[in-house]
CSV table of C-alpha atoms in Angstrom, one decimal:
chain,number,residue,atom,x,y,z
X,1,MET,CA,34.1,-159.9,-158.3
X,2,LEU,CA,33.1,-163.3,-157.3
X,3,LYS,CA,29.5,-163.6,-158.3
X,4,LYS,CA,28.4,-166.3,-155.5
X,5,ILE,CA,29.8,-167.8,-152.8
X,6,LEU,CA,29.3,-171.1,-150.9
X,7,ILE,CA,30.4,-171.0,-147.2
X,8,ALA,CA,32.0,-174.7,-146.6
X,9,ASN,CA,32.0,-174.2,-142.9
X,10,ARG,CA,28.8,-173.6,-139.8
X,11,GLY,CA,28.0,-171.5,-136.7
X,12,GLU,CA,29.3,-168.0,-136.0
X,13,ILE,CA,32.2,-168.1,-138.8
X,14,ALA,CA,29.5,-169.0,-141.7
X,15,VAL,CA,27.5,-166.1,-140.3
X,16,ARG,CA,30.3,-163.8,-140.6
X,17,ILE,CA,31.2,-164.6,-144.2
X,18,ILE,CA,27.5,-164.3,-144.7
X,19,ARG,CA,27.5,-160.6,-143.6
X,20,ALA,CA,30.6,-159.9,-145.5
X,21,CYS,CA,28.9,-161.3,-149.1
X,22,ARG,CA,26.1,-159.3,-147.9
X,23,GLU,CA,28.1,-155.7,-147.5
X,24,LEU,CA,29.9,-156.8,-150.8
X,25,GLY,CA,26.5,-157.6,-152.6
X,26,ILE,CA,27.5,-161.3,-153.1
X,27,PRO,CA,24.9,-163.8,-153.2
X,28,SER,CA,25.9,-166.4,-150.1
X,29,VAL,CA,25.3,-170.4,-150.1
X,30,ALA,CA,25.1,-172.5,-147.3
X,31,VAL,CA,25.7,-176.3,-146.0
X,32,TYR,CA,24.2,-178.0,-142.9
X,33,SER,CA,23.8,-180.9,-141.4
X,34,ASP,CA,20.9,-182.9,-140.3
X,35,ALA,CA,22.2,-181.4,-136.4
X,36,ASP,CA,22.7,-177.7,-138.3
X,37,ARG,CA,19.1,-177.9,-139.7
X,38,PHE,CA,17.7,-175.1,-137.6
X,39,ALA,CA,21.0,-173.2,-137.6
X,40,LEU,CA,21.4,-169.7,-137.6
X,41,HIS,CA,24.0,-169.5,-140.9
X,42,VAL,CA,21.6,-171.5,-142.9
X,43,LYS,CA,18.5,-169.0,-141.7
X,44,LYS,CA,20.7,-165.9,-142.8
X,45,ALA,CA,22.2,-167.3,-146.1
X,46,ASP,CA,20.5,-166.6,-149.4
X,47,GLU,CA,20.3,-170.2,-150.3
X,48,ALA,CA,21.3,-173.6,-148.4
X,49,TYR,CA,21.9,-177.2,-149.1
X,50,GLY,CA,21.8,-179.9,-146.7
X,51,LEU,CA,24.8,-182.5,-146.4
X,52,GLY,CA,22.5,-185.8,-144.8
X,53,SER,CA,22.9,-187.0,-141.4
X,54,ASP,CA,26.1,-187.5,-140.5
X,55,PRO,CA,27.2,-184.5,-138.4
X,56,LEU,CA,30.8,-184.2,-139.7
X,57,ALA,CA,31.3,-186.4,-142.8
X,58,GLY,CA,29.4,-183.7,-145.0
X,59,TYR,CA,31.5,-180.7,-143.8
X,60,LEU,CA,34.5,-182.8,-144.6
X,61,ASN,CA,33.9,-184.2,-147.9
X,62,PRO,CA,35.3,-181.6,-150.4
X,63,HIS,CA,34.1,-183.6,-153.8
X,64,GLN,CA,29.9,-183.0,-152.4
X,65,LEU,CA,30.9,-179.8,-151.3
X,66,VAL,CA,32.1,-178.3,-154.7
X,67,ASN,CA,29.5,-180.5,-156.3
X,68,ILE,CA,27.0,-178.7,-154.5
X,69,ALA,CA,28.7,-175.5,-155.3
X,70,VAL,CA,28.9,-176.2,-159.0
X,71,ALA,CA,25.2,-177.1,-158.8
X,72,ALA,CA,24.3,-173.9,-157.0
X,73,GLY,CA,26.2,-172.1,-159.6
X,74,CYS,CA,29.1,-170.6,-157.4
X,75,ASP,CA,32.6,-169.9,-158.5
X,76,GLY,CA,33.6,-169.3,-155.4
X,77,ILE,CA,34.2,-171.4,-151.7
X,78,HIS,CA,35.0,-170.1,-148.5
X,79,PRO,CA,36.3,-173.0,-145.9
X,80,GLY,CA,36.0,-170.7,-142.7
X,81,TYR,CA,38.3,-171.8,-140.4
X,82,GLY,CA,38.1,-175.8,-138.7
X,83,PHE,CA,36.9,-178.3,-140.9
X,84,LEU,CA,38.5,-177.8,-144.8
X,85,SER,CA,40.1,-174.9,-144.2
X,86,GLU,CA,43.4,-175.7,-144.5
X,87,SER,CA,43.4,-179.0,-146.7
X,88,ALA,CA,45.5,-178.5,-149.8
X,89,GLU,CA,43.1,-181.4,-151.4
X,90,PHE,CA,40.0,-179.2,-151.4
X,91,ALA,CA,41.7,-176.1,-152.8
X,92,SER,CA,42.6,-178.7,-155.4
X,93,VAL,CA,39.2,-179.8,-155.9
X,94,CYS,CA,38.0,-176.4,-156.3
X,95,GLU,CA,40.5,-175.7,-159.1
X,96,SER,CA,40.3,-178.6,-161.1
X,97,ARG,CA,36.2,-177.6,-161.2
X,98,GLY,CA,37.1,-173.9,-161.6
X,99,VAL,CA,35.7,-172.9,-158.4
X,100,THR,CA,37.8,-169.9,-156.7
X,101,PHE,CA,39.1,-171.3,-153.2
X,102,ILE,CA,38.9,-168.3,-150.8
X,103,GLY,CA,42.4,-169.0,-149.2
X,104,PRO,CA,45.9,-169.6,-150.5
X,105,THR,CA,47.2,-172.0,-153.2
X,106,ALA,CA,47.5,-175.8,-152.8
X,107,ASP,CA,50.8,-176.1,-152.8
X,108,VAL,CA,51.1,-173.3,-150.5
X,109,ILE,CA,48.9,-175.3,-147.7
X,110,ALA,CA,50.5,-178.3,-148.4
X,111,ARG,CA,53.7,-176.9,-147.6
X,112,MET,CA,52.9,-174.9,-144.5
X,113,GLY,CA,50.5,-177.9,-143.2
X,114,ASP,CA,53.5,-179.6,-142.7
X,115,LYS,CA,55.5,-178.0,-139.8
X,116,THR,CA,59.0,-179.6,-141.1
X,117,GLU,CA,58.8,-178.5,-144.4
X,118,ALA,CA,57.1,-175.1,-143.0
X,119,ARG,CA,60.6,-175.3,-140.9
X,120,SER,CA,62.7,-175.9,-143.3
X,121,SER,CA,60.7,-173.0,-145.2
X,122,MET,CA,61.3,-170.7,-142.5
X,123,ILE,CA,65.1,-171.4,-142.0
X,124,ALA,CA,66.0,-171.0,-145.7
X,125,ALA,CA,64.0,-167.5,-145.6
X,126,GLY,CA,66.3,-166.6,-142.4
X,127,ILE,CA,63.4,-167.3,-139.8
X,128,PRO,CA,64.6,-168.4,-136.5
X,129,VAL,CA,63.0,-171.7,-135.7
X,130,THR,CA,63.7,-173.3,-132.5
X,131,PRO,CA,65.9,-176.0,-132.3
X,132,GLY,CA,64.7,-179.5,-133.8
X,133,SER,CA,64.5,-182.5,-135.5
X,134,LYS,CA,65.3,-181.9,-139.3
X,135,GLY,CA,62.4,-183.8,-140.5
X,136,ASN,CA,60.3,-186.8,-139.2
X,137,LEU,CA,61.6,-189.1,-136.8
X,138,ILE,CA,61.9,-192.6,-137.8
X,139,ASP,CA,61.2,-194.2,-134.6
X,140,VAL,CA,61.4,-193.6,-130.8
X,141,GLU,CA,65.5,-194.4,-130.9
X,142,ASP,CA,65.4,-192.0,-133.1
X,143,ALA,CA,63.4,-189.1,-131.3
X,144,VAL,CA,65.2,-190.5,-128.2
X,145,GLY,CA,69.0,-189.8,-129.6
X,146,GLN,CA,67.7,-186.0,-130.9
X,147,ALA,CA,65.9,-185.0,-128.0
X,148,ALA,CA,69.7,-186.2,-126.2
X,149,ALA,CA,71.3,-183.7,-128.6
X,150,ILE,CA,68.8,-180.7,-128.4
X,151,GLY,CA,68.1,-180.9,-124.7
X,152,TYR,CA,65.4,-181.5,-122.5
X,153,PRO,CA,62.2,-180.7,-122.4
X,154,ILE,CA,60.8,-181.0,-125.8
X,155,MET,CA,57.8,-180.6,-127.7
X,156,LEU,CA,56.5,-183.5,-129.4
X,157,LYS,CA,54.1,-182.4,-132.2
X,158,ALA,CA,52.2,-184.1,-135.1
X,159,THR,CA,54.3,-183.1,-138.3
X,160,SER,CA,50.4,-182.3,-139.9
X,161,GLY,CA,49.1,-181.3,-136.7
X,162,GLY,CA,46.8,-177.9,-135.9
X,163,GLY,CA,44.1,-176.6,-133.6
X,164,GLY,CA,46.4,-177.7,-130.5
X,165,ARG,CA,46.3,-181.9,-131.1
X,166,GLY,CA,48.9,-184.1,-132.0
X,167,ILE,CA,51.1,-182.1,-128.9
X,168,ARG,CA,53.0,-183.7,-126.1
X,169,ARG,CA,56.1,-182.3,-123.8
X,170,CYS,CA,58.4,-184.5,-123.0
X,171,ASP,CA,60.3,-183.7,-119.6
X,172,ASN,CA,62.8,-187.2,-119.9
X,173,GLU,CA,63.6,-190.1,-122.3
X,174,ARG,CA,61.0,-191.8,-120.3
X,175,GLU,CA,58.3,-189.5,-120.8
X,176,LEU,CA,59.5,-189.7,-124.5
X,177,ARG,CA,59.3,-193.2,-124.5
X,178,ASP,CA,55.9,-193.1,-122.9
X,179,ASN,CA,54.1,-190.7,-125.4
X,180,TYR,CA,55.8,-191.8,-128.8
X,181,GLN,CA,53.0,-194.0,-129.7
X,182,ARG,CA,50.4,-191.6,-127.7
X,183,VAL,CA,51.2,-188.7,-130.1
X,184,ILE,CA,51.4,-191.5,-133.0
X,185,SER,CA,48.1,-192.6,-132.5
X,186,GLU,CA,46.8,-189.0,-132.2
X,187,ALA,CA,48.6,-188.1,-135.5
X,188,THR,CA,46.8,-191.1,-137.4
X,189,LYS,CA,43.0,-190.3,-135.9
X,190,ALA,CA,43.3,-186.8,-136.1
X,191,PHE,CA,45.3,-186.1,-139.9
X,192,GLY,CA,45.1,-189.5,-141.2
X,193,LYS,CA,49.2,-189.3,-140.7
X,194,ALA,CA,51.9,-190.7,-138.6
X,195,GLU,CA,54.5,-188.8,-139.1
X,196,VAL,CA,56.3,-186.8,-135.6
X,197,PHE,CA,58.9,-184.9,-135.1
X,198,LEU,CA,60.1,-182.6,-132.5
X,199,GLU,CA,61.5,-179.4,-130.9
X,200,LYS,CA,63.5,-177.8,-128.4
X,201,CYS,CA,60.2,-176.9,-125.7
X,202,ILE,CA,60.1,-172.8,-125.0
X,203,VAL,CA,59.4,-173.1,-121.2
X,204,ASN,CA,56.4,-170.7,-120.5
X,205,PRO,CA,56.7,-168.2,-123.5
X,206,ARG,CA,54.7,-165.7,-124.6
X,207,HIS,CA,52.4,-166.8,-127.7
X,208,ILE,CA,52.4,-164.1,-130.6
X,209,GLU,CA,51.2,-164.1,-134.0
X,210,VAL,CA,50.8,-161.6,-136.6
X,211,GLN,CA,47.8,-161.6,-138.9
X,212,ILE,CA,49.1,-161.0,-142.9
X,213,LEU,CA,47.7,-160.3,-146.1
X,214,GLY,CA,48.8,-161.1,-149.5
X,215,ASP,CA,47.5,-160.7,-152.7
X,216,GLN,CA,48.0,-162.3,-156.1
X,217,MET,CA,50.3,-159.2,-157.5
X,218,GLY,CA,53.1,-160.2,-154.6
X,219,ASN,CA,52.2,-157.2,-152.0
X,220,VAL,CA,51.9,-158.4,-148.2
X,221,VAL,CA,51.1,-156.6,-145.5
X,222,HIS,CA,50.5,-157.0,-141.8
X,223,LEU,CA,47.7,-156.2,-139.0
X,224,TYR,CA,50.2,-156.5,-136.4
X,225,GLU,CA,50.2,-158.6,-133.4
X,226,ARG,CA,47.7,-160.6,-131.2
X,227,ASP,CA,49.0,-162.0,-127.8
X,228,CYS,CA,47.1,-165.7,-127.2
X,229,SER,CA,49.1,-166.5,-124.2
X,230,ILE,CA,45.9,-167.3,-122.2
X,231,GLN,CA,45.6,-170.4,-123.1
X,232,ARG,CA,44.6,-173.9,-121.5
X,233,ARG,CA,46.5,-177.2,-123.0
X,234,ASN,CA,47.2,-175.4,-126.1
X,235,GLN,CA,43.9,-174.1,-126.6
X,236,LYS,CA,43.1,-170.7,-127.0
X,237,LEU,CA,40.8,-168.5,-124.4
X,238,ILE,CA,41.5,-164.7,-124.7
X,239,GLU,CA,43.1,-162.8,-127.2
X,240,LEU,CA,44.5,-159.7,-127.2
X,241,ALA,CA,45.4,-157.3,-130.4
X,242,PRO,CA,47.9,-155.6,-129.8
X,243,SER,CA,50.4,-157.2,-127.5
X,244,PRO,CA,50.4,-155.3,-124.5
X,245,GLN,CA,53.5,-157.4,-123.7
X,246,LEU,CA,55.7,-155.8,-126.9
X,247,ASN,CA,57.4,-152.9,-127.5
X,248,ASP,CA,57.6,-151.1,-130.2
X,249,GLU,CA,60.8,-152.1,-131.4
X,250,GLN,CA,59.6,-155.8,-130.9
X,251,ARG,CA,56.3,-155.2,-132.8
X,252,HIS,CA,58.2,-153.8,-135.6
X,253,MET,CA,60.7,-156.5,-136.1
X,254,ILE,CA,57.4,-159.1,-135.6
X,255,GLY,CA,55.7,-157.6,-137.8
X,256,ASP,CA,58.3,-157.7,-141.0
X,257,LEU,CA,59.3,-161.1,-139.4
X,258,ALA,CA,56.3,-162.4,-140.8
X,259,VAL,CA,55.7,-160.1,-144.0
X,260,ARG,CA,59.1,-161.9,-144.7
X,261,ALA,CA,57.7,-165.3,-144.3
X,262,ALA,CA,54.7,-164.9,-146.1
X,263,LYS,CA,56.6,-163.4,-149.3
X,264,ALA,CA,59.3,-166.5,-149.0
X,265,VAL,CA,56.3,-169.2,-149.7
X,266,ASP,CA,54.4,-166.8,-152.0
X,267,TYR,CA,51.6,-166.3,-149.8
X,268,THR,CA,48.5,-165.3,-150.7
X,269,ASN,CA,45.2,-164.3,-149.0
X,270,ALA,CA,44.8,-164.0,-144.9
X,271,GLY,CA,47.4,-166.0,-143.3
X,272,THR,CA,48.9,-166.0,-139.5
X,273,VAL,CA,52.2,-166.4,-138.6
X,274,GLU,CA,52.9,-167.5,-135.4
X,275,PHE,CA,55.8,-166.8,-132.9
X,276,LEU,CA,56.9,-168.2,-129.3
X,277,LEU,CA,58.4,-165.1,-127.1
X,278,ASP,CA,61.2,-167.2,-124.8
X,279,ASP,CA,62.1,-165.5,-121.5
X,280,LYS,CA,64.9,-163.1,-123.2
X,281,ASP,CA,63.1,-162.1,-125.7
X,282,ASP,CA,64.1,-163.9,-128.3
X,283,PHE,CA,61.0,-164.7,-130.9
X,284,TYR,CA,60.9,-168.1,-133.0
X,285,PHE,CA,59.0,-169.6,-135.6
X,286,MET,CA,56.3,-172.2,-134.6
X,287,GLU,CA,53.5,-172.5,-137.5
X,288,MET,CA,52.0,-170.8,-140.0
X,289,ASN,CA,48.1,-171.4,-140.1
X,290,THR,CA,47.0,-170.9,-144.0
X,291,ARG,CA,43.4,-169.3,-143.1
X,292,VAL,CA,41.6,-167.0,-141.1
X,293,GLN,CA,41.8,-167.3,-138.0
X,294,VAL,CA,39.1,-167.4,-135.3
X,295,GLU,CA,40.4,-164.4,-133.3
X,296,HIS,CA,40.6,-162.1,-136.9
X,297,THR,CA,38.3,-159.8,-135.0
X,298,ILE,CA,40.4,-157.9,-132.9
X,299,SER,CA,43.0,-157.1,-135.6
X,300,GLU,CA,39.9,-155.8,-137.1
X,301,GLU,CA,39.2,-153.7,-134.4
X,302,ILE,CA,42.4,-151.8,-134.0
X,303,THR,CA,42.8,-151.7,-137.9
X,304,GLY,CA,39.7,-150.6,-139.4
X,305,VAL,CA,40.4,-153.7,-142.2
X,306,ASP,CA,37.3,-156.0,-142.4
X,307,ILE,CA,39.5,-159.1,-143.2
X,308,VAL,CA,36.9,-161.7,-144.4
X,309,ARG,CA,36.1,-158.5,-147.1
X,310,LYS,CA,39.8,-158.5,-148.2
X,311,GLN,CA,39.6,-162.5,-148.5
X,312,ILE,CA,36.7,-162.4,-150.8
X,313,GLU,CA,38.4,-159.4,-152.7
X,314,ILE,CA,41.9,-160.9,-153.1
X,315,ALA,CA,40.6,-163.9,-154.3
X,316,SER,CA,38.8,-162.2,-157.1
X,317,GLY,CA,42.1,-160.9,-158.4
X,318,MET,CA,42.5,-157.4,-156.7
X,319,PRO,CA,45.0,-155.7,-154.9
X,320,LEU,CA,45.4,-155.5,-151.4
X,321,GLY,CA,45.1,-151.5,-152.3
X,322,LEU,CA,46.8,-151.0,-148.7
X,323,GLN,CA,50.4,-150.3,-148.0
X,324,GLN,CA,52.2,-151.0,-144.4
X,325,SER,CA,52.4,-147.3,-143.8
X,326,ASP,CA,48.4,-146.9,-144.3
X,327,ILE,CA,47.8,-149.5,-141.3
X,328,LYS,CA,48.1,-148.0,-137.6
X,329,ILE,CA,47.1,-149.5,-134.4
X,330,ASN,CA,44.1,-147.6,-132.7
X,331,GLY,CA,43.3,-148.9,-128.8
X,332,PHE,CA,43.2,-152.1,-127.8
X,333,ALA,CA,40.9,-155.0,-128.4
X,334,ALA,CA,40.1,-158.4,-126.5
X,335,GLN,CA,38.4,-161.5,-127.8
X,336,PHE,CA,36.6,-163.9,-125.3
X,337,ARG,CA,36.0,-167.4,-126.4
X,338,ILE,CA,32.8,-167.8,-124.9
X,339,ASN,CA,32.8,-172.1,-124.8
X,340,ALA,CA,29.9,-174.0,-123.9
X,341,GLU,CA,32.3,-176.1,-120.7
X,342,ASP,CA,32.1,-176.1,-116.9
X,343,PRO,CA,35.9,-174.7,-115.5
X,344,GLN,CA,34.6,-176.1,-111.9
X,345,ASN,CA,34.5,-179.3,-113.9
X,346,ASN,CA,37.4,-180.1,-115.6
X,347,PHE,CA,36.3,-177.6,-118.4
X,348,LEU,CA,33.4,-180.6,-118.9
X,349,PRO,CA,31.4,-179.7,-122.6
X,350,SER,CA,27.7,-178.1,-121.0
X,351,PHE,CA,25.7,-179.0,-124.7
X,352,GLY,CA,22.2,-178.3,-124.3
X,353,THR,CA,19.1,-175.9,-125.0
X,354,ILE,CA,19.9,-172.0,-124.7
X,355,SER,CA,16.3,-170.7,-122.5
X,356,ARG,CA,17.3,-167.3,-122.9
X,357,TYR,CA,20.2,-165.4,-124.5
X,358,TYR,CA,20.9,-161.5,-124.4
X,359,ALA,CA,24.0,-160.0,-126.3
X,360,ALA,CA,26.0,-157.9,-125.0
X,361,GLY,CA,25.9,-153.7,-125.9
X,362,GLY,CA,27.4,-150.8,-125.6
X,363,PRO,CA,30.7,-148.9,-126.5
X,364,GLY,CA,33.3,-150.9,-127.9
X,365,THR,CA,31.4,-153.9,-128.1
X,366,ARG,CA,30.8,-156.6,-130.5
X,367,THR,CA,29.7,-160.0,-130.6
X,368,ASP,CA,29.7,-162.6,-133.4
X,369,THR,CA,27.7,-165.3,-132.4
X,370,ALA,CA,25.2,-168.2,-133.9
X,371,ILE,CA,23.4,-169.0,-131.5
X,372,TYR,CA,19.6,-167.5,-129.5
X,373,SER,CA,17.3,-168.3,-127.4
X,374,GLY,CA,15.5,-171.7,-127.9
X,375,TYR,CA,19.2,-173.2,-130.0
X,376,THR,CA,19.9,-176.3,-128.9
X,377,LEU,CA,24.2,-176.9,-129.1
X,378,PRO,CA,24.8,-180.4,-131.0
X,379,PRO,CA,27.2,-182.0,-128.8
X,380,TYR,CA,29.3,-182.8,-132.0
X,381,TYR,CA,31.2,-179.5,-132.5
X,382,ASP,CA,33.6,-177.4,-131.1
X,383,SER,CA,32.2,-176.0,-127.5
X,384,MET,CA,32.7,-172.2,-128.4
X,385,CYS,CA,29.3,-170.6,-128.8
X,386,ALA,CA,30.1,-166.9,-129.1
X,387,LYS,CA,32.8,-164.3,-129.1
X,388,LEU,CA,33.1,-161.4,-127.5
X,389,ILE,CA,35.4,-158.8,-128.7
X,390,VAL,CA,35.7,-155.7,-126.7
X,391,TRP,CA,37.9,-152.8,-128.1
X,392,ALA,CA,38.9,-149.5,-125.7
X,393,ALA,CA,41.1,-146.7,-126.2
X,394,ASP,CA,43.7,-148.3,-123.8
X,395,TRP,CA,44.5,-150.9,-121.7
X,396,GLU,CA,43.2,-150.1,-118.4
X,397,SER,CA,40.1,-149.0,-120.3
X,398,LEU,CA,39.9,-152.4,-121.7
X,399,LEU,CA,39.9,-153.9,-118.7
X,400,SER,CA,37.0,-151.9,-116.8
X,401,ARG,CA,35.0,-152.5,-120.4
X,402,SER,CA,35.9,-156.6,-120.3
X,403,GLU,CA,34.4,-156.4,-117.2
X,404,ARG,CA,31.3,-154.6,-117.9
X,405,VAL,CA,30.4,-156.9,-120.9
X,406,LEU,CA,31.0,-159.9,-119.7
X,407,ASN,CA,28.4,-158.9,-116.9
X,408,ASP,CA,26.0,-157.4,-119.6
X,409,ILE,CA,26.0,-160.5,-121.6
X,410,ARG,CA,22.9,-163.0,-120.6
X,411,LEU,CA,22.7,-166.9,-121.7
X,412,PHE,CA,20.8,-169.6,-119.8
X,413,GLY,CA,20.5,-172.7,-119.6
X,414,ILE,CA,24.0,-174.0,-120.0
X,415,ARG,CA,27.4,-173.4,-117.8
X,416,THR,CA,29.9,-170.9,-119.8
X,417,THR,CA,33.4,-169.8,-119.3
X,418,ILE,CA,32.3,-165.9,-118.4
X,419,PRO,CA,32.3,-166.2,-114.7
X,420,TYR,CA,36.5,-168.0,-115.3
X,421,TYR,CA,37.0,-164.6,-117.5
X,422,LEU,CA,36.0,-162.1,-114.7
X,423,ASN,CA,38.2,-164.3,-112.4
X,424,ILE,CA,41.0,-163.7,-114.7
X,425,LEU,CA,40.2,-160.0,-115.5
X,426,GLN,CA,41.1,-159.6,-111.9
X,427,HIS,CA,44.0,-161.0,-111.3
X,428,PRO,CA,47.1,-158.7,-110.7
X,429,ASP,CA,49.2,-160.8,-113.2
X,430,PHE,CA,47.0,-160.2,-116.1
X,431,ARG,CA,46.1,-156.8,-115.0
X,432,THR,CA,49.9,-155.7,-115.2
X,433,THR,CA,50.3,-157.8,-118.6
X,434,ASN,CA,52.6,-159.9,-116.6
X,435,PHE,CA,51.4,-163.5,-118.2
X,436,ASN,CA,52.9,-166.2,-120.7
X,437,THR,CA,51.4,-169.7,-121.9
X,438,GLY,CA,51.9,-171.3,-118.4
X,439,PHE,CA,49.4,-168.9,-116.5
X,440,ILE,CA,46.7,-171.1,-116.5
X,441,ALA,CA,48.0,-173.7,-115.1
X,442,ALA,CA,50.1,-171.7,-112.4
X,443,ASN,CA,46.1,-170.4,-111.6
X,444,PRO,CA,44.0,-173.4,-110.6
X,445,GLN,CA,42.0,-170.7,-107.9
X,446,LEU,CA,40.4,-169.0,-111.1
X,447,ALA,CA,37.8,-171.6,-111.2
X,448,GLU,CA,36.5,-171.0,-108.0
X,449,TYR,CA,33.6,-168.6,-108.0
X,450,SER,CA,30.1,-168.1,-106.8
X,451,LEU,CA,27.2,-169.6,-109.1
X,452,LYS,CA,24.4,-167.7,-107.2
X,453,LYS,CA,22.3,-165.3,-109.1
X,454,THR,CA,23.2,-161.1,-109.2
X,455,PRO,CA,20.1,-159.1,-108.7
X,456,SER,CA,20.2,-158.3,-112.1
X,457,GLN,CA,20.2,-161.8,-113.2
X,458,VAL,CA,17.1,-162.5,-111.1
X,459,ALA,CA,15.5,-159.7,-112.4
X,460,THR,CA,16.6,-160.7,-116.2
X,461,VAL,CA,14.9,-164.2,-115.0
X,462,ILE,CA,11.8,-163.0,-114.3
X,463,ALA,CA,11.4,-160.5,-116.9
X,464,ALA,CA,11.8,-163.8,-119.4
X,465,ALA,CA,9.0,-165.8,-117.2
X,466,LEU,CA,6.7,-163.1,-117.5
X,467,ALA,CA,7.0,-162.2,-121.0
X,468,ALA,CA,6.4,-166.2,-121.8
X,469,GLN,CA,3.4,-166.2,-119.8
X,470,GLN,CA,2.3,-163.1,-121.9
X,471,SER,CA,2.7,-165.0,-124.9
X,472,TRP,CA,0.6,-167.8,-123.9
């Protein structure tokens, strides 16, 4: 087992990894920018080291992070998600310094991070992929020619893209010509590479992904699927596990495809194989995420498998200790990304000080967060401030419990997506599991809600004010 782990991340995922380390009896080391000096992950870790005044540079500097790990006596680094979590260079630097990277190998990260290489690997393994360019596009004329052969609409994508960035839908040649240079620019700025490819656009698909785990002995299992179709501009908002839109035959099919995809590239550790499901119920490989996902929580809730703990054990050279037949689905789970955004103002970020925060509670309720009362959300990072996870035995119970839990949480001082999610829960198409990735765009009325405080919210504010008065 690894003896000491540096967490090359921040926020709720850093706190989540610290908790796993503590359960395993492994000391944890946090890193932080000046903007994160008072962050919760800094308070919870056994040790913490500063990265400097720049809010981003330190989290994106593989050599500085590994230097800190070596100086602190760490033999492992967990990258979390985002930042350098899918950086082959980071994994290579760790390896060169004798520090275990808690994730797949640098070679696998590089191959799956290149979307055209990933497509080629899946085609070779017999995994269905959407029709698209065989490699990177040479120029806009090459794009126009290939798009004409495939047929519009098409998706123009950054080859090294991720997180919903560097993607543009083009419905005709004019839009393709207009968007080509924009995607090139986005790819260069976000990923450092001006490489793009195109593929057929599956219109309003369902977005289904499969959680996989692979050990260093070649064993691979899946933890069933998650439905990520409720998304806005390719950014996920609500995730569900298992998908309420699949039948058992589809569930087993996509699970088997994910395991086959992982074995085809000798995948180790935790990862996610993402698919699109079209209106004819055909699955198409989209991409492989070589890291722990934001939404890993709901797979944990329905299977009872601690994914982050398994990541650390696998990186330590331990076998999975699980066979596919051991993994069963128990109930339904939903994750709501509580973002510091204002849905009534085009989802404008709402950074600021959290004056009061009360976590939701009760049966089937879990909150992964790094916020607390008095904490100021820095404007330099992602707007997600908490993940609210709800479990219930069946779909109808999940709906009612989710509504109760979203009403239970109290977060003052900033605008959040909570009332927006309450509207989604009431929509008949969501309740009857009749939704796809076009759901949010097709329902602009979801942002129509009142911000008038309920009696219980007023009582909470009064109680907080009285408590503050007494403390003076």
